[in-house]
Coordinates of C-alpha atoms in Angstrom, one line a residue:
M14 CA 31.9 -3.1 -2.7
G15 CA 31.6 0.6 -1.7
K16 CA 29.7 2.1 0.8
K17 CA 28.4 -0.2 4.0
V18 CA 24.7 0.7 4.2
A19 CA 22.6 -0.5 7.3
I20 CA 19.3 -2.0 6.2
I21 CA 16.6 -2.5 9.1
G22 CA 13.9 -5.4 8.6
A23 CA 14.2 -8.3 5.3
G24 CA 10.5 -7.9 4.4
V25 CA 10.4 -6.7 0.7
S26 CA 11.7 -3.3 1.6
G27 CA 14.4 -4.5 3.0
L28 CA 14.7 -7.3 0.1
A29 CA 14.7 -4.2 -2.9
S30 CA 17.1 -1.9 -0.8
I31 CA 19.8 -5.6 -0.2
R32 CA 19.4 -6.0 -4.2
C33 CA 19.2 -2.3 -5.0
C34 CA 22.5 -1.7 -2.8
L35 CA 24.3 -4.2 -5.2
E36 CA 22.9 -3.0 -8.4
E37 CA 25.1 0.2 -7.3
G38 CA 28.4 -1.3 -6.2
L39 CA 27.3 -0.8 -2.9
E40 CA 28.2 -3.4 0.6
P41 CA 24.4 -4.2 2.6
T42 CA 24.3 -5.4 5.5
C43 CA 20.5 -6.7 6.7
F44 CA 19.3 -6.9 10.7
E45 CA 16.3 -8.9 10.7
K46 CA 15.0 -9.4 14.0
S47 CA 13.0 -12.6 13.5
N48 CA 14.4 -15.8 12.3
D49 CA 13.0 -15.2 8.3
I50 CA 12.2 -13.0 5.5
G51 CA 8.9 -11.9 4.3
G52 CA 8.3 -9.1 7.1
L53 CA 4.0 -8.2 7.1
W54 CA 3.4 -11.1 4.7
K55 CA 5.3 -13.6 7.4
F56 CA 2.0 -15.6 9.0
S57 CA 2.9 -16.2 12.6
D58 CA -0.1 -17.1 15.4
H59 CA 0.9 -14.8 17.8
A60 CA 1.7 -11.5 17.8
E61 CA 5.0 -10.3 18.3
E62 CA 6.3 -7.2 19.6
G63 CA 7.5 -5.0 17.8
R64 CA 6.6 -7.0 14.5
A65 CA 3.9 -7.0 12.2
S66 CA 1.4 -9.0 12.7
I67 CA -1.5 -10.5 9.8
Y68 CA -4.3 -12.6 10.4
K69 CA -4.5 -16.4 8.7
S70 CA -7.3 -15.3 6.4
V71 CA -5.2 -12.6 4.7
F72 CA -5.5 -12.2 1.1
T73 CA -4.0 -9.7 -1.4
N74 CA -5.7 -6.4 -2.2
S75 CA -3.3 -6.0 -5.2
S76 CA -3.5 -8.4 -8.3
K77 CA 0.0 -10.2 -8.5
E78 CA 0.5 -8.9 -12.3
M79 CA 0.2 -4.8 -10.5
M80 CA 2.5 -5.9 -7.2
C81 CA 5.7 -7.6 -8.3
F82 CA 9.1 -7.1 -8.4
P83 CA 9.7 -5.1 -11.8
D84 CA 12.4 -7.9 -13.2
F85 CA 10.6 -11.4 -11.4
P86 CA 7.0 -12.1 -12.4
Y87 CA 5.1 -14.1 -10.5
P88 CA 4.6 -17.8 -12.1
D89 CA 1.8 -18.5 -14.6
D90 CA -0.3 -20.5 -12.2
F91 CA -0.5 -17.8 -9.3
P92 CA -4.2 -16.8 -8.4
N93 CA -4.5 -13.2 -9.2
F94 CA -5.2 -12.3 -5.6
M95 CA -2.9 -14.7 -3.7
H96 CA -2.8 -15.4 0.3
N97 CA 0.0 -14.6 2.3
S98 CA 1.4 -17.9 1.9
K99 CA 1.6 -17.4 -1.8
I100 CA 3.2 -14.1 -1.5
Q101 CA 5.8 -15.3 1.3
E102 CA 6.0 -18.3 -1.3
Y103 CA 6.9 -15.2 -3.8
I104 CA 9.4 -13.4 -1.6
I105 CA 11.4 -16.7 -0.7
A106 CA 12.0 -17.4 -4.6
F107 CA 12.7 -13.7 -5.2
A108 CA 15.2 -13.9 -2.0
K109 CA 16.8 -16.6 -3.7
E110 CA 17.4 -15.5 -6.7
K111 CA 19.3 -12.2 -6.2
N112 CA 21.0 -14.2 -3.7
L113 CA 20.1 -11.8 -0.8
L114 CA 19.7 -14.0 2.2
K115 CA 23.7 -13.8 2.4
Y116 CA 23.6 -10.1 3.1
I117 CA 20.9 -10.7 5.7
Q118 CA 21.8 -11.1 9.9
F119 CA 18.5 -13.2 11.3
K120 CA 17.9 -12.7 15.3
T121 CA 19.5 -9.2 15.3
F122 CA 17.6 -6.5 16.8
V123 CA 18.7 -2.4 15.9
S124 CA 18.2 -0.5 18.9
N125 CA 20.0 2.5 18.3
V126 CA 20.9 4.7 15.2
N127 CA 23.0 7.4 15.7
K128 CA 24.6 10.3 14.3
R129 CA 28.7 10.1 14.9
P130 CA 30.0 13.0 15.7
D131 CA 31.6 14.1 12.9
F132 CA 28.0 13.1 10.6
A133 CA 28.3 16.9 9.1
M134 CA 31.7 16.2 6.5
T135 CA 31.1 11.9 6.6
G136 CA 27.6 11.4 6.9
Q137 CA 28.2 7.9 9.0
W138 CA 26.1 6.8 11.2
D139 CA 26.8 4.1 14.9
V140 CA 24.1 1.4 14.5
T141 CA 24.1 -0.5 17.7
T142 CA 22.8 -3.9 17.6
E143 CA 21.8 -6.7 20.0
R144 CA 22.0 -10.1 19.4
D145 CA 21.7 -13.0 22.1
G146 CA 22.6 -10.5 24.8
Q147 CA 25.3 -9.6 23.6
K148 CA 25.3 -5.4 22.0
E149 CA 27.5 -4.6 19.3
S150 CA 28.0 -1.0 17.4
T151 CA 29.1 -0.7 13.8
V152 CA 30.0 2.6 11.5
F153 CA 28.3 3.1 8.5
D154 CA 28.3 5.1 5.8
A155 CA 24.4 5.1 5.4
V156 CA 21.2 3.6 6.9
M157 CA 17.8 2.3 5.1
V158 CA 15.0 2.4 7.2
C159 CA 12.9 -0.7 6.0
S160 CA 10.8 -1.6 9.2
G161 CA 7.2 -0.5 7.8
H162 CA 4.9 1.1 9.1
H163 CA 1.8 -2.1 10.3
V164 CA 4.3 -2.7 13.7
Y165 CA 2.5 -0.3 16.6
P166 CA -1.0 0.0 17.0
N167 CA -3.5 2.4 17.7
L168 CA -5.4 1.7 20.2
P169 CA -7.4 5.6 21.2
K170 CA -9.3 4.0 24.5
E171 CA -9.1 7.4 25.4
S172 CA -10.9 8.4 23.1
F173 CA -14.0 6.4 24.4
P174 CA -15.5 7.3 27.1
G175 CA -16.8 4.5 29.9
L176 CA -14.4 1.5 27.7
E177 CA -12.7 1.4 30.9
H178 CA -15.7 -0.6 32.9
F179 CA -16.7 -2.7 29.7
K180 CA -16.4 -6.1 31.3
G181 CA -15.9 -8.0 27.9
K182 CA -12.8 -8.7 25.7
C183 CA -10.9 -5.7 24.6
F184 CA -8.1 -5.4 21.6
H185 CA -6.8 -4.1 18.7
S186 CA -7.0 -6.5 15.1
R187 CA -3.0 -7.0 15.4
D188 CA -3.8 -9.5 17.9
Y189 CA -6.7 -11.7 16.2
K190 CA -6.0 -14.5 14.4
E191 CA -8.1 -16.9 13.7
P192 CA -12.5 -16.8 13.6
G193 CA -12.8 -20.0 16.0
V194 CA -13.2 -18.5 19.2
F195 CA -15.6 -16.3 18.5
K196 CA -17.8 -19.0 17.7
G197 CA -21.8 -17.7 19.2
K198 CA -20.2 -14.1 20.5
R199 CA -21.4 -11.0 19.6
V200 CA -18.9 -8.7 18.3
L201 CA -18.1 -5.2 18.1
V202 CA -15.8 -4.3 15.3
V203 CA -14.4 -0.2 15.9
G204 CA -13.4 0.3 12.3
L205 CA -14.1 0.7 8.7
G206 CA -10.4 -0.1 7.4
N207 CA -9.3 -3.6 5.1
S208 CA -8.5 -5.1 8.8
G209 CA -11.7 -4.1 10.1
C210 CA -13.8 -5.7 6.9
D211 CA -12.0 -8.0 6.7
I212 CA -12.3 -9.1 10.1
A213 CA -15.7 -8.2 10.7
T214 CA -17.0 -10.4 7.5
E215 CA -14.9 -13.6 8.5
L216 CA -16.4 -13.3 12.4
S217 CA -20.0 -13.2 10.3
H218 CA -20.3 -17.0 9.7
T219 CA -19.1 -18.3 13.2
A220 CA -20.2 -15.4 15.5
E221 CA -23.9 -14.4 16.9
Q222 CA -23.4 -11.0 15.5
V223 CA -21.0 -8.9 14.2
I224 CA -21.2 -4.4 14.3
I225 CA -19.0 -2.4 12.8
S226 CA -18.4 1.1 14.1
S227 CA -17.6 3.8 11.6
R228 CA -16.6 7.7 12.2
S229 CA -16.9 8.8 8.7
G230 CA -17.0 5.9 6.4
S231 CA -15.6 4.7 2.9
W232 CA -16.1 3.6 0.0
V233 CA -15.8 -0.5 -0.5
M234 CA -14.2 -1.8 -3.6
S235 CA -14.4 -5.3 -5.2
R236 CA -11.1 -7.3 -6.5
V237 CA -13.3 -8.5 -9.2
W238 CA -14.2 -5.1 -11.5
D239 CA -15.5 -4.5 -15.0
N240 CA -16.1 -7.8 -17.0
G241 CA -14.7 -9.9 -13.8
Y242 CA -11.2 -8.8 -14.6
P243 CA -8.5 -7.6 -11.6
W244 CA -9.1 -3.9 -10.5
D245 CA -6.2 -2.8 -10.6
M246 CA -5.6 -3.8 -13.7
V247 CA -9.0 -1.9 -15.8
L248 CA -8.1 0.7 -12.9
V249 CA -4.7 2.1 -12.5
T250 CA -3.6 3.4 -15.7
R251 CA -1.8 6.5 -17.0
F252 CA -4.5 7.3 -19.2
G253 CA -6.4 7.0 -16.1
T254 CA -4.8 9.4 -14.8
F255 CA -3.9 11.4 -17.0
L256 CA -8.6 12.4 -17.2
K257 CA -8.2 12.7 -13.4
N258 CA -5.7 15.4 -13.1
N259 CA -6.8 17.5 -16.1
L260 CA -10.9 17.0 -16.1
P261 CA -12.6 19.9 -14.3
T262 CA -13.1 19.4 -10.4
V263 CA -16.4 18.6 -10.9
I264 CA -16.3 16.3 -13.5
S265 CA -13.5 14.3 -12.3
D266 CA -15.0 14.1 -9.2
W267 CA -18.1 12.7 -11.2
L268 CA -16.5 9.9 -12.8
Y269 CA -15.0 8.7 -9.4
M270 CA -17.9 8.7 -7.3
K271 CA -19.5 7.4 -10.1
E272 CA -16.7 4.0 -10.0
M273 CA -17.4 3.2 -6.8
N274 CA -20.7 3.4 -6.0
A275 CA -20.8 1.1 -9.8
R276 CA -21.3 -1.9 -7.9
F277 CA -23.8 -1.0 -5.2
K278 CA -25.4 2.2 -3.7
H279 CA -23.4 2.9 -0.7
E280 CA -25.8 5.4 1.0
N281 CA -28.2 2.0 0.8
Y282 CA -25.8 0.4 2.9
G283 CA -24.7 2.9 5.8
L284 CA -21.1 3.1 4.3
M285 CA -21.1 6.5 2.0
P286 CA -18.3 8.3 3.1
L287 CA -19.0 11.7 4.6
N288 CA -17.1 13.2 1.8
G289 CA -17.3 10.7 -1.6
A290 CA -15.0 13.1 -3.4
L291 CA -11.6 12.2 -1.6
R292 CA -9.3 9.7 -3.0
K293 CA -9.0 8.1 0.9
E294 CA -7.8 5.0 0.2
P295 CA -10.9 2.2 0.2
V296 CA -11.9 -0.8 1.6
F297 CA -11.8 -4.2 -0.6
N298 CA -13.7 -6.6 0.5
D299 CA -15.6 -8.9 -2.2
D300 CA -18.2 -9.6 1.0
L301 CA -19.1 -7.0 2.8
P302 CA -22.2 -6.0 0.6
A303 CA -23.4 -9.5 0.6
R304 CA -22.9 -10.1 4.8
I305 CA -24.6 -6.4 5.4
L306 CA -28.2 -7.4 3.1
C307 CA -28.5 -11.2 5.3
G308 CA -28.1 -9.4 8.2
T309 CA -24.7 -10.5 9.9
V310 CA -22.8 -7.7 9.6
S311 CA -24.6 -4.1 10.2
I312 CA -22.9 -0.8 10.0
K313 CA -23.5 1.7 13.2
P314 CA -21.9 5.1 13.6
N315 CA -19.7 6.0 16.0
V316 CA -19.4 5.1 19.7
K317 CA -20.3 7.6 22.1
E318 CA -19.7 5.9 25.9
F319 CA -19.5 2.4 26.6
T320 CA -20.9 0.9 29.5
E321 CA -20.3 -2.7 31.0
T322 CA -22.1 -4.1 28.0
S323 CA -23.0 -2.9 25.5
A324 CA -21.4 0.5 23.6
I325 CA -24.3 3.4 22.9
F326 CA -23.4 5.3 19.2
E327 CA -23.8 9.2 18.4
D328 CA -27.5 8.3 17.2
G329 CA -28.6 6.9 20.2
T330 CA -29.3 3.2 19.0
I331 CA -28.0 0.4 21.9
F332 CA -25.5 -2.9 20.8
E333 CA -25.9 -4.8 23.8
G334 CA -24.4 -8.3 25.3
I335 CA -21.2 -7.2 24.3
D336 CA -18.7 -9.9 24.8
C337 CA -15.8 -8.8 22.5
V338 CA -14.7 -5.2 21.0
I339 CA -11.7 -5.1 18.3
F340 CA -9.9 -2.0 17.4
A341 CA -9.0 -1.9 13.9
T342 CA -7.5 1.8 14.5
G343 CA -4.9 1.4 12.5
Y344 CA -1.5 1.8 13.4
S345 CA 1.1 4.8 14.5
F346 CA 4.6 5.7 12.8
S347 CA 7.3 4.9 15.2
Y348 CA 10.9 4.7 14.3
P349 CA 12.2 4.0 18.2
F350 CA 15.7 3.5 17.1
L351 CA 16.1 6.5 15.8
D352 CA 16.6 10.3 17.4
E353 CA 12.7 11.4 16.9
S354 CA 14.6 14.9 15.4
I355 CA 16.1 13.6 12.6
I356 CA 12.8 12.6 10.9
K357 CA 10.0 14.5 12.6
S358 CA 9.2 17.9 12.3
R359 CA 6.5 20.6 11.7
N360 CA 4.1 19.8 14.8
N361 CA 5.8 16.4 15.2
E362 CA 4.8 14.8 12.1
I363 CA 7.0 12.4 10.0
V364 CA 7.7 14.5 6.9
L365 CA 10.1 13.4 4.1
F366 CA 10.7 14.4 1.0
K367 CA 9.4 12.4 -1.0
G368 CA 7.9 9.7 1.4
V369 CA 12.0 9.0 1.3
F370 CA 14.7 11.5 2.3
P371 CA 13.9 13.9 5.7
P372 CA 15.0 17.4 4.1
L373 CA 16.9 19.4 6.9
L374 CA 20.0 16.3 7.3
E375 CA 23.6 18.1 6.1
K376 CA 24.2 14.8 4.8
S377 CA 21.5 12.6 2.9
T378 CA 22.7 9.4 3.8
I379 CA 19.4 8.4 6.1
A380 CA 16.2 6.9 3.7
V381 CA 12.9 5.6 5.2
I382 CA 11.8 2.6 2.2
G383 CA 8.2 2.0 2.2
F384 CA 7.0 4.7 4.3
V385 CA 4.3 6.3 1.4
Q386 CA 0.5 4.3 1.2
S387 CA -1.0 4.7 -2.8
L388 CA -4.0 2.6 -4.6
G389 CA -1.0 0.8 -6.3
A390 CA 1.2 -2.2 -5.0
A391 CA 3.8 -2.1 -2.2
I392 CA 6.2 -3.8 -4.0
P393 CA 6.9 -2.4 -7.4
T394 CA 7.1 1.0 -4.9
A395 CA 9.1 0.1 -2.5
D396 CA 12.0 -1.3 -5.5
I397 CA 11.7 2.3 -7.1
Q398 CA 12.3 3.8 -3.7
A399 CA 15.4 2.2 -2.9
R400 CA 16.9 2.3 -6.9
W401 CA 16.5 6.3 -6.5
A402 CA 17.8 5.6 -2.3
A403 CA 20.5 3.6 -3.3
Q404 CA 21.9 6.7 -6.3
V405 CA 21.8 8.9 -4.1
I406 CA 24.1 7.2 -1.2
K407 CA 26.0 6.1 -4.1
G408 CA 26.6 10.2 -5.1
T409 CA 25.5 9.4 -9.0
C410 CA 22.0 11.3 -8.3
T411 CA 21.9 14.2 -6.2
L412 CA 19.1 15.6 -3.8
P413 CA 17.7 18.8 -4.6
S414 CA 18.7 21.6 -1.9
R415 CA 17.0 21.7 1.2
E416 CA 15.1 25.1 0.4
D417 CA 13.5 23.5 -2.7
M418 CA 12.7 19.9 -0.9
V419 CA 10.9 21.8 2.2
N420 CA 9.2 23.7 -0.4
D421 CA 8.2 20.5 -2.1
I422 CA 6.9 19.0 0.5
K423 CA 4.4 22.2 1.5
E424 CA 3.6 22.1 -1.9
K425 CA 2.6 18.0 -1.9
M426 CA 0.9 18.4 1.2
D427 CA -1.3 21.7 0.4
K428 CA -2.7 18.7 -2.7
K429 CA -2.9 16.0 -0.1
L430 CA -5.1 17.8 1.9
K431 CA -7.0 18.4 -1.7
W432 CA -7.2 15.0 -2.8
F433 CA -7.3 12.9 0.8
G434 CA -8.6 15.7 3.4
K435 CA -5.4 15.3 5.4
S436 CA -2.1 16.7 4.4
D437 CA 0.0 14.7 7.1
T438 CA -1.9 11.1 4.9
I439 CA 0.9 8.6 3.9
C440 CA -1.2 8.7 0.6
T441 CA 0.2 9.3 -2.8
D442 CA -1.1 9.1 -6.3
Y443 CA 0.7 6.2 -7.5
I444 CA 1.5 7.0 -11.3
E445 CA 2.4 10.6 -10.4
Y446 CA 4.4 9.4 -7.7
M447 CA 6.2 6.4 -9.8
D448 CA 7.2 8.5 -12.6
E449 CA 8.3 11.4 -10.4
L450 CA 11.0 8.9 -8.8
T451 CA 12.0 7.2 -12.1
S452 CA 12.9 10.6 -13.2
F453 CA 15.6 11.2 -10.8
I454 CA 17.1 8.4 -11.9
G455 CA 16.6 8.5 -15.9
A456 CA 14.3 5.5 -15.6
K457 CA 11.1 6.7 -16.4
P458 CA 9.5 5.9 -19.8
N459 CA 9.3 8.4 -22.5
I460 CA 5.9 7.9 -24.1
P461 CA 5.7 10.0 -26.7
W462 CA 9.2 8.3 -28.3
L463 CA 7.7 4.9 -27.2
F464 CA 4.5 5.9 -29.3
L465 CA 7.4 7.1 -32.4
T466 CA 9.2 3.9 -32.0
D467 CA 7.0 0.7 -30.4
P468 CA 3.4 1.8 -30.7
K469 CA 2.1 -1.6 -29.6
L470 CA 4.2 -1.3 -26.8
A471 CA 3.3 2.3 -26.2
T472 CA -0.1 1.3 -26.6
E473 CA -0.4 -1.0 -23.7
V474 CA 1.7 1.3 -21.3
Y475 CA -0.3 4.2 -21.6
F476 CA -3.8 2.8 -22.2
G477 CA -3.7 -0.5 -19.9
P478 CA -2.3 -1.8 -16.6
C479 CA 0.4 0.6 -15.2
S480 CA 2.2 -2.7 -14.4
P481 CA 5.9 -2.7 -12.4
Y482 CA 7.3 -3.9 -15.5
Q483 CA 7.2 -0.4 -17.4
F484 CA 9.5 1.3 -14.2
R485 CA 12.5 -1.0 -15.7
L486 CA 12.0 -0.6 -19.6
V487 CA 15.0 1.9 -19.4
G488 CA 17.9 3.8 -17.6
P489 CA 19.9 2.1 -14.9
G490 CA 18.7 -1.1 -13.5
K491 CA 16.7 -1.7 -17.1
W492 CA 15.2 -5.2 -17.6
P493 CA 15.4 -7.1 -21.0
G494 CA 12.6 -8.4 -20.5
A495 CA 10.3 -5.9 -19.6
R496 CA 8.7 -5.3 -23.3
N497 CA 7.6 -8.9 -23.0
A498 CA 6.2 -9.0 -19.7
I499 CA 3.9 -5.9 -20.4
L500 CA 2.7 -7.7 -23.3
T501 CA 1.9 -10.8 -22.5
Q502 CA 0.4 -9.6 -18.8
W503 CA -3.2 -10.7 -19.8
D504 CA -1.8 -14.0 -20.6
R505 CA -0.6 -14.5 -17.1
S506 CA -3.4 -12.9 -15.9
L507 CA -5.8 -15.4 -17.2
K508 CA -3.8 -18.2 -17.1
P509 CA -5.0 -19.7 -13.4
M510 CA -8.9 -19.4 -14.5
Q511 CA -8.7 -21.5 -17.5
T512 CA -9.2 -24.9 -15.3
R513 CA -12.1 -25.1 -17.7
V514 CA -11.3 -23.8 -21.4
V515 CA -14.7 -22.8 -22.7
R516 CA -13.4 -20.9 -25.1
S517 CA -10.1 -18.4 -26.6
L518 CA -9.1 -15.9 -24.2
Q519 CA -11.8 -13.0 -23.5
K520 CA -8.9 -9.5 -22.6
P521 CA -9.8 -6.2 -22.0
C522 CA -10.6 -3.3 -25.0
F523 CA -9.4 -0.3 -22.7
F524 CA -11.4 1.6 -25.8
F525 CA -14.6 0.3 -24.7
H526 CA -14.0 0.9 -21.0
W527 CA -13.8 4.9 -21.7
L528 CA -16.1 4.9 -24.2
K529 CA -18.8 3.4 -21.9
L530 CA -17.7 5.4 -18.8
F531 CA -18.3 8.9 -21.0
A532 CA -21.1 7.4 -22.8
I533 CA -23.9 9.1 -20.4
P534 CA -22.1 12.5 -20.4
I535 CA -21.4 12.5 -24.9
L536 CA -24.6 11.6 -24.5
L537 CA -25.7 14.7 -23.0
I538 CA -23.4 17.3 -25.0
A539 CA -24.7 15.8 -27.9
V540 CA -28.6 16.6 -27.1
F541 CA -27.6 20.4 -25.9
L542 CA -26.1 20.8 -29.0
V543 CA -29.5 19.5 -31.2
L544 CA -31.8 21.6 -28.7
T545 CA -29.7 24.4 -29.1

């Protein structure tokens, strides 16, 4: 075995890191605070300190073909969008198939990760762990931080005057588990993100009244997209990314807003974002528009002030007789076992090269896995991050100079400000990001070469879903089954719905999808040319 690598957390990022370390001949040791793998996807009926927490009804927002480990497809009979218990089942199957469990030390808490005195020469770390009340310090050649960013709740009570006088219940969404105790209650949900909308729509079936308060609105997407296909298998394509990045901004923004408004007019539901052209992460909820139509959920602007029993909104309206306020206000990014100077700079923000490596260290021997967010899925993103990090740690892949990394971070911040409205966001463009990382390790698909040598595969890769299998087609970690997996991905997607076979499966034709999208502008151009 090679260099010793400490891996913190045994969720999907941690498991990907163990596996990639083994592929590169490294010696991984994974420390997991709980007694099981799965991280975020391991449901518990109560929120545990220092661990991610989900509610009982959580389903995935990404479809199974788009969120698998790139060489480990989900079983054919798994539904496209899965309950958290199905994801946990898959994660356990992956860990057993790749023989990863023996590298994990369960019920072991990492309390400190410090540079060794000779770090500038060796790049080594002292990792202090606690188990059964006993502390132990071990020297590691590298560290991969896989503890996630849904752990420490952001509860901005100081932003809501009068909240200290409110007499009802008040808690963060991480403590919500199921709707039964809210029967007949009047509930205010603060925040229009995925968790806030999920909780509000679920409560609307049992509570007397549910109101969502939002500062800036949000696009709300359905998991079911054109002609009933999973949204990400239709929208997350290389061709779509090419258009977004190369069309004039005014046309790109128009197409984006047209897609977002295709299901219903957000203006009519009080959901319209303040800046609809920003590519901020949309909300995925199939029920919210119907719940608003039925009157069981209402949308209100930001809360101006709380009283003992009510909330006064910025438009002057009042929600009275509130029994409970649930803050779905996201999470703070924190790694309490690390000295903040290691990964923080520039106005106390976490700044990482490609969202993985601190750019200012003497030795690049610590990597943060899973600290990005995109319209793509977390599992394939963590897999490619871990593959890249393992090769950097091994020494087979080198990072740019410190100056080049800092300049790249600044350039990306400017681009994020344009696309997402914030320079310090962890959001990124999925396909562009994945291609950047795979290019570092020689695993990026060569599309022109594919069209010359394998047109059938190239057509599916470029115009079809950008599924994870694409990133193990070539290079280190190449999977022999990747080509077949790409060509059969629609079969696996449609298979679980064939419980009553009516006729042959209807797979999408992406040419007609884009033709329909561009039909109006093409028609207008034609009319203009005729008239002139």
